[in-house]
XYZ file of C-alpha atoms in Angstrom:
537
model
C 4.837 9.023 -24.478
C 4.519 9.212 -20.452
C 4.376 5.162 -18.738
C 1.613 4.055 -16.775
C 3.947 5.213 -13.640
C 4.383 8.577 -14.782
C 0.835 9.026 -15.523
C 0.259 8.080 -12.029
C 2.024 10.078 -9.986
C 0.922 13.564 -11.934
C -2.637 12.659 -11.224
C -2.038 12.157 -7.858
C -0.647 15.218 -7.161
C -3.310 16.695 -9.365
C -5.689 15.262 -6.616
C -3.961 16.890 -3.948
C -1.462 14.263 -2.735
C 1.333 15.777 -0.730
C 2.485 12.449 0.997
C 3.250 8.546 -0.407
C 4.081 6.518 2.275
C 5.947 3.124 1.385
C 9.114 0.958 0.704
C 10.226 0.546 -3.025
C 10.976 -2.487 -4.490
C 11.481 -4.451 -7.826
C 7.715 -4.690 -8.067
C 7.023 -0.697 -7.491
C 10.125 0.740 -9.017
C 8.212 1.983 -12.300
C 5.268 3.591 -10.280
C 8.459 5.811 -9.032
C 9.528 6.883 -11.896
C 7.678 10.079 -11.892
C 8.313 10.914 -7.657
C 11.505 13.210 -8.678
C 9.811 15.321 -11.346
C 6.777 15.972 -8.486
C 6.123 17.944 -5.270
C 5.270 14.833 -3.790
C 7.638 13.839 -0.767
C 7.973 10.154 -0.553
C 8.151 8.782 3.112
C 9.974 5.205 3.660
C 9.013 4.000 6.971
C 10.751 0.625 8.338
C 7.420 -1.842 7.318
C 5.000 -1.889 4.642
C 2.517 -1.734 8.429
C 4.015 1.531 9.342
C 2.869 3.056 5.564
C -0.280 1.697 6.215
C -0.645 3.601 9.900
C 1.458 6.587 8.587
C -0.962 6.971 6.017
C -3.940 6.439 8.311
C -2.634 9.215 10.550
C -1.701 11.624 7.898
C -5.316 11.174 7.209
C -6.944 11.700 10.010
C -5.232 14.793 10.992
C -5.674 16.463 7.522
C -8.977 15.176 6.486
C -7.701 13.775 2.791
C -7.176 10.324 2.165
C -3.262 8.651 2.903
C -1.297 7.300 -0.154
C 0.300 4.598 -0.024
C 2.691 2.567 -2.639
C 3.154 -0.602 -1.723
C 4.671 -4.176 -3.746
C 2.643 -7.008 -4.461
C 2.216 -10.102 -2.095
C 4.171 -9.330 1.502
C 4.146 -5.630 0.838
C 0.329 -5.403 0.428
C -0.130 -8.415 3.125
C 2.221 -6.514 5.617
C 0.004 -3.393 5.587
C -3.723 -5.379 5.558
C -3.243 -4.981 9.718
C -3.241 -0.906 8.757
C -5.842 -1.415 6.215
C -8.405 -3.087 9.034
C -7.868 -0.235 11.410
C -8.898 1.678 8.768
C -11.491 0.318 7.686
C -13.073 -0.056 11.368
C -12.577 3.716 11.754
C -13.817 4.863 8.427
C -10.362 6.488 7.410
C -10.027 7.461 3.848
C -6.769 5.612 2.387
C -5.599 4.481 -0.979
C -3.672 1.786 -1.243
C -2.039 1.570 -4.545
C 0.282 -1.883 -5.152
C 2.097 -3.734 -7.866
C 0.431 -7.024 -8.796
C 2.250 -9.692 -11.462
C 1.811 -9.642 -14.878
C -1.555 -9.975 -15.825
C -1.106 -13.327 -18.021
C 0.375 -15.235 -14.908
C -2.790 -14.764 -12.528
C -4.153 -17.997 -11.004
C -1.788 -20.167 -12.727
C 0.996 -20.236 -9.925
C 4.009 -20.227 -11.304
C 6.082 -19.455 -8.093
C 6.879 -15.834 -9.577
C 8.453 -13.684 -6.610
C 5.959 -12.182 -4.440
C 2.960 -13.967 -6.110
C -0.071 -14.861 -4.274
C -2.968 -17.353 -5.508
C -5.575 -13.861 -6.765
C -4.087 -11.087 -4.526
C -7.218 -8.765 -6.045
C -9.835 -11.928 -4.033
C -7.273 -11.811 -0.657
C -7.626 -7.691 -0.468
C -11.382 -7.544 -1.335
C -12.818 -8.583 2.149
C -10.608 -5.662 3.799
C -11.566 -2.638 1.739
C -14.993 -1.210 0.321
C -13.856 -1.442 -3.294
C -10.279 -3.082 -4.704
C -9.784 -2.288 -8.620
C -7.602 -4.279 -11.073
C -5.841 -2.064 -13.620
C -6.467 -4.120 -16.757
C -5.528 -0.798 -19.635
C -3.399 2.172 -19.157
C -6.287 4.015 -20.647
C -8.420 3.143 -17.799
C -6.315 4.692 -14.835
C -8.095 8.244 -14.585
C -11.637 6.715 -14.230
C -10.057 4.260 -11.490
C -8.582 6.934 -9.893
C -11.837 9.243 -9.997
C -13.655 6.551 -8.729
C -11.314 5.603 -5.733
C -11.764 9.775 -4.746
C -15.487 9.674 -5.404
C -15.765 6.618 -2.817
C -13.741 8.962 -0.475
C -16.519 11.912 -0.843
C -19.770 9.844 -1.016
C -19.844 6.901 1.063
C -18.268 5.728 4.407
C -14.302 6.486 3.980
C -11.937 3.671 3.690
C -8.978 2.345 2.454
C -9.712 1.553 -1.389
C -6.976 -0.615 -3.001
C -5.751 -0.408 -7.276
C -3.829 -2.593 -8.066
C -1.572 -2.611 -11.404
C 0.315 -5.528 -13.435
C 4.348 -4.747 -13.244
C 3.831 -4.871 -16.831
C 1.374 -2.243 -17.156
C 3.110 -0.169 -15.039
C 5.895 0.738 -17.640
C 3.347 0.333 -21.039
C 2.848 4.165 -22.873
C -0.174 5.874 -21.294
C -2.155 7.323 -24.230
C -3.556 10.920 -23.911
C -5.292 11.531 -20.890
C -7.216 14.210 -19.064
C -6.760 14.344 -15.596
C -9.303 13.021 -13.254
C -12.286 15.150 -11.792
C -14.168 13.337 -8.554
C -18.083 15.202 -9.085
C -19.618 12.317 -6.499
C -21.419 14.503 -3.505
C -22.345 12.622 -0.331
C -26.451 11.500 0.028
C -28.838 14.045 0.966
C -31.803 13.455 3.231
C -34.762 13.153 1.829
C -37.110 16.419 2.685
C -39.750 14.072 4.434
C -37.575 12.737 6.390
C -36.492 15.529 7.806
C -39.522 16.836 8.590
C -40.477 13.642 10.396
C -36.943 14.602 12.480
C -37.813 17.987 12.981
C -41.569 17.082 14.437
C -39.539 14.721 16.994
C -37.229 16.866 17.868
C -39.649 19.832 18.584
C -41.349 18.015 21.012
C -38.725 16.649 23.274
C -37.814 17.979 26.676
C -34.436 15.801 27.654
C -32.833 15.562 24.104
C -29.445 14.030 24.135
C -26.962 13.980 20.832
C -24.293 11.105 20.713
C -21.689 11.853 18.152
C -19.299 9.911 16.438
C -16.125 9.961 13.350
C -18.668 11.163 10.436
C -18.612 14.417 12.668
C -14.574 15.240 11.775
C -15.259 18.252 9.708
C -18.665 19.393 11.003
C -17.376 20.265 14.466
C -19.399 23.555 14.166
C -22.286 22.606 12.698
C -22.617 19.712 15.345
C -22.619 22.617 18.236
C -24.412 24.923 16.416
C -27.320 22.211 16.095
C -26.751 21.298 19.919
C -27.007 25.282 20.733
C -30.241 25.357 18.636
C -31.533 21.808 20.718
C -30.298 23.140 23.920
C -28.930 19.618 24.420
C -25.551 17.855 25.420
C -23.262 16.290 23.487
C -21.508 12.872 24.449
C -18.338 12.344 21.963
C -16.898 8.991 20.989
C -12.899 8.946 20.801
C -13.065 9.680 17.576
C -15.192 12.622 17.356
C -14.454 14.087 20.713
C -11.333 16.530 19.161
C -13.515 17.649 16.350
C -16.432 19.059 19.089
C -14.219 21.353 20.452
C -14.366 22.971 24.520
C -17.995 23.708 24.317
C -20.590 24.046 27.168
C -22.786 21.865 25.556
C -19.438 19.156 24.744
C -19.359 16.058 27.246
C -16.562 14.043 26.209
C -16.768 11.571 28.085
C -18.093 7.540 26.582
C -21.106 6.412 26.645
C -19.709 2.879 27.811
C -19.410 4.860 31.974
C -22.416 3.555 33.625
C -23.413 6.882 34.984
C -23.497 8.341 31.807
C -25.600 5.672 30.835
C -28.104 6.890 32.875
C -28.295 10.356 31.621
C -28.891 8.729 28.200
C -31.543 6.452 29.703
C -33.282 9.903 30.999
C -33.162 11.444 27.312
C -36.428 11.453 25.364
C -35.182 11.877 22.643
C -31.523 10.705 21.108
C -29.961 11.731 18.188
C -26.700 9.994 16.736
C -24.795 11.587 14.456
C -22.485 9.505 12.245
C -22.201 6.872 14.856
C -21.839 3.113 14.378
C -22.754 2.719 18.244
C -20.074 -0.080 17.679
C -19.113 -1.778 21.798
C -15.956 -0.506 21.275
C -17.403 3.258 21.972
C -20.585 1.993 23.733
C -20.090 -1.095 25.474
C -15.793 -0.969 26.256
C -16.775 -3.139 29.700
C -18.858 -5.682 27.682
C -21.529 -5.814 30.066
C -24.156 -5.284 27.882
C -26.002 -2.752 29.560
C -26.346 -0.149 27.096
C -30.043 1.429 27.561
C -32.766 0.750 25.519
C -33.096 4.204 24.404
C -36.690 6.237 24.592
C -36.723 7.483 20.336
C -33.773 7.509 18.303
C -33.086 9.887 15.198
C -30.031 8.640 13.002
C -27.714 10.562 10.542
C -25.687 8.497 8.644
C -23.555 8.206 5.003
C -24.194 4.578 5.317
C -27.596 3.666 4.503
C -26.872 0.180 6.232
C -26.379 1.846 9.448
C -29.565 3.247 9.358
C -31.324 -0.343 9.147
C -29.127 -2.057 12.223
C -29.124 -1.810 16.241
C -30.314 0.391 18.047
C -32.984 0.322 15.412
C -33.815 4.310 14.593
C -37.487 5.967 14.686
C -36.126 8.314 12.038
C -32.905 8.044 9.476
C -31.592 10.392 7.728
C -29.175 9.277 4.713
C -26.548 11.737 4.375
C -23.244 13.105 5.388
C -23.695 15.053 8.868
C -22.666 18.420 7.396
C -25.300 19.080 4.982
C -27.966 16.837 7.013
C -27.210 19.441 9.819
C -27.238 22.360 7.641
C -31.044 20.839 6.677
C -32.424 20.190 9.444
C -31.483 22.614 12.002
C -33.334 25.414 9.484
C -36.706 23.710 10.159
C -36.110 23.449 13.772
C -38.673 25.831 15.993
C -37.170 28.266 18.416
C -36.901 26.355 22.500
C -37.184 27.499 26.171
C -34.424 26.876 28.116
C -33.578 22.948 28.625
C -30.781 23.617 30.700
C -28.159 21.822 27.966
C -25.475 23.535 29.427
C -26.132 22.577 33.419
C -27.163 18.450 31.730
C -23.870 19.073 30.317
C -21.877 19.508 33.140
C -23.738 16.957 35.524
C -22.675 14.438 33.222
C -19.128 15.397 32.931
C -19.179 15.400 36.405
C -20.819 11.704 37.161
C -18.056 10.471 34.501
C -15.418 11.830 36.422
C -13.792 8.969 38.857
C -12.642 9.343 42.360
C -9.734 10.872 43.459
C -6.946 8.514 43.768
C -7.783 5.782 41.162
C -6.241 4.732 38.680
C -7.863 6.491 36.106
C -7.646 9.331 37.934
C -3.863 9.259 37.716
C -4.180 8.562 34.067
C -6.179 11.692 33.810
C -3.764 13.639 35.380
C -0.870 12.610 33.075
C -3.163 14.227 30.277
C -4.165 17.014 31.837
C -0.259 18.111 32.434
C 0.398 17.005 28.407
C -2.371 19.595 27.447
C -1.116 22.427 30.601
C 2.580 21.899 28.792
C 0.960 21.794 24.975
C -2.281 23.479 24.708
C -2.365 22.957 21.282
C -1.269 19.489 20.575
C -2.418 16.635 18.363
C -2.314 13.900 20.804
C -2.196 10.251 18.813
C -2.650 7.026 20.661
C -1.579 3.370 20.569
C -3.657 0.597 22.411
C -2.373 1.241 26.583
C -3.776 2.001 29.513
C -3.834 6.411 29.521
C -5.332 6.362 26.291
C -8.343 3.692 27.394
C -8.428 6.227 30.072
C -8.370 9.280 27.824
C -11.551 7.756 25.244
C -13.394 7.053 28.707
C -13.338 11.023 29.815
C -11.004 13.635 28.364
C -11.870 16.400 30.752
C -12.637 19.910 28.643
C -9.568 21.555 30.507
C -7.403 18.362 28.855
C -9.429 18.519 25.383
C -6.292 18.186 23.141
C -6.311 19.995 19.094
C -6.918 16.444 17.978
C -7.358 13.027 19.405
C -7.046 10.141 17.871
C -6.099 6.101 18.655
C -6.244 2.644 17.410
C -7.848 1.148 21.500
C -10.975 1.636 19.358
C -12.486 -0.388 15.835
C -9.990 -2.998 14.996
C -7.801 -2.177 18.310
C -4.225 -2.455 16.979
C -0.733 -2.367 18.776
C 1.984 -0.635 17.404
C -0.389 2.063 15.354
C 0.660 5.138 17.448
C 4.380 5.754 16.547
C 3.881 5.551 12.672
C 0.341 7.241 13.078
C 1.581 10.112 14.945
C 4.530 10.504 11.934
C 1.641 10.529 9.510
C -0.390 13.115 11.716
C 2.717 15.520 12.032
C 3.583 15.693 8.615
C -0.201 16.650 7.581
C 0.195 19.212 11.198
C 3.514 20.291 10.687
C 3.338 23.469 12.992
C 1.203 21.777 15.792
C 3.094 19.921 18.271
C 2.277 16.496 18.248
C 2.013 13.693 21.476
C 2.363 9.886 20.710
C 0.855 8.036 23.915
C 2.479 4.626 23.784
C 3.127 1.780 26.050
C 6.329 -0.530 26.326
C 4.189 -2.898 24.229
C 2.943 -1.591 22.222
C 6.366 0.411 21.050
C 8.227 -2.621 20.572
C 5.471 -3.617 18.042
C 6.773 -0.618 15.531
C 9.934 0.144 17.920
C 11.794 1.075 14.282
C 9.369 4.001 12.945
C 11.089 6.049 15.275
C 14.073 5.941 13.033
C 11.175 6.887 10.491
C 10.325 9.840 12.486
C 13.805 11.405 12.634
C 14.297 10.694 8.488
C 10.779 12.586 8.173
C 12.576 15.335 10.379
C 9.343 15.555 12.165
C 9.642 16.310 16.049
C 7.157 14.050 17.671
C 6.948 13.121 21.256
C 6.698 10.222 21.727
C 5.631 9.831 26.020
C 5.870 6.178 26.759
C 4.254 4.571 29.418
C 6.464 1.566 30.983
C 4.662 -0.833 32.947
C 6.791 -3.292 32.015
C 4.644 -5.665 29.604
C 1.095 -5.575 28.524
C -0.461 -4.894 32.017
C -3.701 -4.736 30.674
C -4.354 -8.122 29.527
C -2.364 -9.582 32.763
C -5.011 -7.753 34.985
C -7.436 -9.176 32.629
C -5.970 -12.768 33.352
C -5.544 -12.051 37.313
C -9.348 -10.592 37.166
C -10.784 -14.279 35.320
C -8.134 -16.584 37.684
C -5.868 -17.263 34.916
C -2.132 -17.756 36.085
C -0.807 -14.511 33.483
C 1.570 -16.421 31.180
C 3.362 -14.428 28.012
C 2.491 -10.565 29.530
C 5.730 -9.378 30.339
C 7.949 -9.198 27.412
C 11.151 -7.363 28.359
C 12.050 -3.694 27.849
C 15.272 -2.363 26.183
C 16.779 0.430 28.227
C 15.025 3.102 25.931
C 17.490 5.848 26.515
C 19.722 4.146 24.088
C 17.139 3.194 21.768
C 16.888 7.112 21.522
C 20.021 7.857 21.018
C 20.453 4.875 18.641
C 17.375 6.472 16.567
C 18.735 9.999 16.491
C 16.394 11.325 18.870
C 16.080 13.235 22.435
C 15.554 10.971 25.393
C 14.359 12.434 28.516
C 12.976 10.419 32.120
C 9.784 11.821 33.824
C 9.752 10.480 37.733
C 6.402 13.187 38.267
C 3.877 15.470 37.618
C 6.420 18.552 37.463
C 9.259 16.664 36.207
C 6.643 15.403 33.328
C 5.736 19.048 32.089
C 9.459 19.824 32.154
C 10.156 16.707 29.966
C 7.287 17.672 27.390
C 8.491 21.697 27.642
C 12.301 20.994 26.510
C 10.898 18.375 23.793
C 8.463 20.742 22.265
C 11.535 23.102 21.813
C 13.457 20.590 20.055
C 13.983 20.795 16.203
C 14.090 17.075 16.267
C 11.650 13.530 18.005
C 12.046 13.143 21.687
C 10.836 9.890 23.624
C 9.768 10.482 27.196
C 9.910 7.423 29.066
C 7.467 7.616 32.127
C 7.615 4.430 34.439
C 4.563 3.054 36.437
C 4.746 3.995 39.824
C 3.310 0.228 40.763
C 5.939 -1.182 37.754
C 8.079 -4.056 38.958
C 10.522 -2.841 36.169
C 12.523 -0.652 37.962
C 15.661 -0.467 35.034
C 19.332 0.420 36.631
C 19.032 3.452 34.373
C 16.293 4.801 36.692
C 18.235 5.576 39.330
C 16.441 3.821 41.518
């Protein structure tokens, strides 16, 4: 008879796993078992963390949930950072770990990796955590961990399994079939949507994550409103270059006032969390005229900025409802709204964010069609603000929003490129936030995966010691030394090139993009006091 672990790994690949991201160990070694037999390809990175962001990114670039395998105690512990991002963003992720044997649970007996309940620790960071009690269970835990992925708010969903049930006979099984559809509006409620709707004259749409995979629909129902769209960061790749896109946040204070104007706003599977719509913290969000909500979570629907209408339901089909029932319109002049607003988010010439800008715009002029993932640093803060349409990258994606990691964007991009594998793919990093996962670059080059990673060096975190210069707080701990990052590249097996400009930036990203193998781009500060003898100068 096939084991527990052998059992396991066939379903998942009968569920469409491609990836398993994660570092064996005594406590995992039987959920293995089945890997070589499989067309699963087993990633290690260098920390249980990095499986967890791997598998985040993997996820959001292909749109099915990231695998990982993980040991009990520090392994699972080491990734619950990943697992938080995750959860903030509403990324689908299964988490699948060892746990001791089921007889030894609360009665702490100083086994190896043993925590107090490990099932209690993991339940207040995931949606649902399951505790494989019978082999003959696994395919209903399993359908239920996919049907969570397909009906509710993604997330990462945790199984756990005893060591000891992990090498027990599996008894005949059938393989497991997810049937669990998303909620559907109710038809009253979306004729209460559609009366609002026909009657407003300044309708606005603010669109958020639950949009990744309904790019189209979302700007065919703005075509059929005649209305812009503002994009969070995590919806804003999804949209597309559209006349009717803004992607710019709704946290700029002139934008604000275009959605102050709006008679009518419509958020589509949007938290309206401060990290999208109140980055400055300054509270000023407007109170907004009527407000129609789409949402999978029901909860949402009941919280600030309390709705006139909700609409329960994923924003696919909700779209493909409502926009039916919606009466033909004069011109609003969407497309002209649009553009104003782009245009008020834009900021000066010569600021800083303006520079920032720039730096994107000559990523996307080099690599038109590139995935662009982000850690927490200053370009991508700049990038959610206002991604100008001519920078719009293929996808964009970061961890400066939700739970606000450091050290996501090197693993994450990893992830992203192996679910992208023919689109080039751009890690935006800072010399912080690198030398928080500085090793998953050796992870990149096992993968043989050629991401870029461009690193921004302003020698510490430069963010939080404006923060402390800005509140008169002498900036103590913010400028943690740099290693001279051509040798880290070489060290890691990959290409290491120096970008002093604009032109010599493009040239940097050109030769990497035609490399068969990872390439860091280190890009210093122009107002940097690290100026490394490696420089030049």
């Amino acid at each position: 008879m096939k084991t527990v672990g052998v059992a396991l790994i066939e379903m998942l690949e009968h569920l469409g796993t491609e990836f398993v991201f994660g570092i064996p160990g005594v406590h995992t070694v039987e959920l293995y078992r089945g890997l070589a037999a499989s067309d699963i390809r087993h990633i290690t990175p260098r920390h249980e963390q990095g499986a967890g962001f791997m598998a985040d990114g993997y996820a959001r670039a292909s749109g099915k949930p990231g695998v990982c395998l993980l040991i009990t105690g520090p392994g699972l512990t080491n990734a619950i950072t990943a697992m938080a991002q995750a959860m903030q963003d509403s990324v689908p992720m299964l988490v699948i770990t060892g746990v001791n044997p089921a007889d030894s649970h609360g009665k702490k007996r100083g086994l190896l990796h043993e925590l107090p309940d490990q099932h209690g620790l993991i339940c207040a960071m995931t949606p649902h955590s399951y505790s494989l009690r019978a082999a003959a269970d696994l395919p209903d835990v399993l359908r239920t961990a996919y049907e969570v992925f397909a009906s509710a708010r993604p997330g990462p969903v945790h199984i756990e399994i005893p060591t000891d049930l992990m090498a027990a006979p599996m008894p005949d099984y059938q393989m497991p079939q997810p049937s669990a559809q998303p909620p559907r509006a109710n038809a009253a409620a979306l004729t209460e949507a559609a009366d609002l709707i026909a009657t407003a004259k300044s309708p606005l749409i603010l669109a958020g994550g639950g949009c990744q995979g309904a790019g189209a629909d979302t700007m065919c129902f703005a075509e059929a409103l005649d209305a812009p769209v503002l994009s969070t960061a995590n919806a804003r790749a999804h949209l597309g270059v559209h006349p009717l896109h803004a992607p710019a946040s709704a946290s700029i204070p002139a934008v604000r006032e275009y959605i102050a104007k709006a008679d009518l706003v419509i958020g589509l599977g949007t938290e309206m969390g401060p990290t999208d719509y109140d980055v400055f913290v300054d509270g000023s969000f407007p109170e907004l005229q009527r407000f129609i909500r789409i949402d999978i979570d029901a909860a949402r629907l009941t919280q600030d900025p309390i709705c006139d209408v909700g609409l329960h339901g994923d924003v696919t089909q909700t779209l493909a409802d409502l926009t039916p029932l919606l009466p033909p319109r004069a011109d609003l002049s969407g497309a002209a709204r649009t553009a104003a607003i782009i245009a008020a988010a834009t900021p000066p010439s010569g600021s800083a964010m303006a520079a920032d800008l720039e730096i994107l715009k000559a990523v996307a002029d080099a690599l038109p069609a590139c995935t662009i993932v982000g850690d927490s640093t200053q370009i991508v803060y700049s990038g959610n603000l206002l991604l100008p349409p001519e920078a719009l990258p293929a996808g964009w994606f970061n961890s400066a929003t939700g739970y606000g990691t450091l050290g996501y964007g090197p693993p994450a991009a990893v992830g992203a490129a192996l679910a992208r594998p023919n689109t080039p793919v751009v890690c935006l990093v800072g010399d912080g936030g690198l030398q928080f996962s500085i090793a998953e670059l050796a992870s990149a080059t096992d993968a043989d995966v050629p991401v870029i990673f461009l690193l921004w060096n302003n020698s510490g975190y430069r963010e939080i010691e404006t923060y402390m210069k800005n509140a008169a707080i002498n900036p103590i701990g913010v400028t943690p030394s740099c290693p001279d990052l051509m040798h880290i590249a070489t060290a890691y097996g990959l290409t290491g090139l120096r970008a002093r400009d604009l032109p010599s930036l493009k040239a940097a990203l050109t030769e990497a993009a035609l490399s068969d193998r990872p390439s860091l781009i280190e890009c210093i500060a122009p107002d940097s006091d690290y100026i490394p003898a490696h420089w030049g100068g």
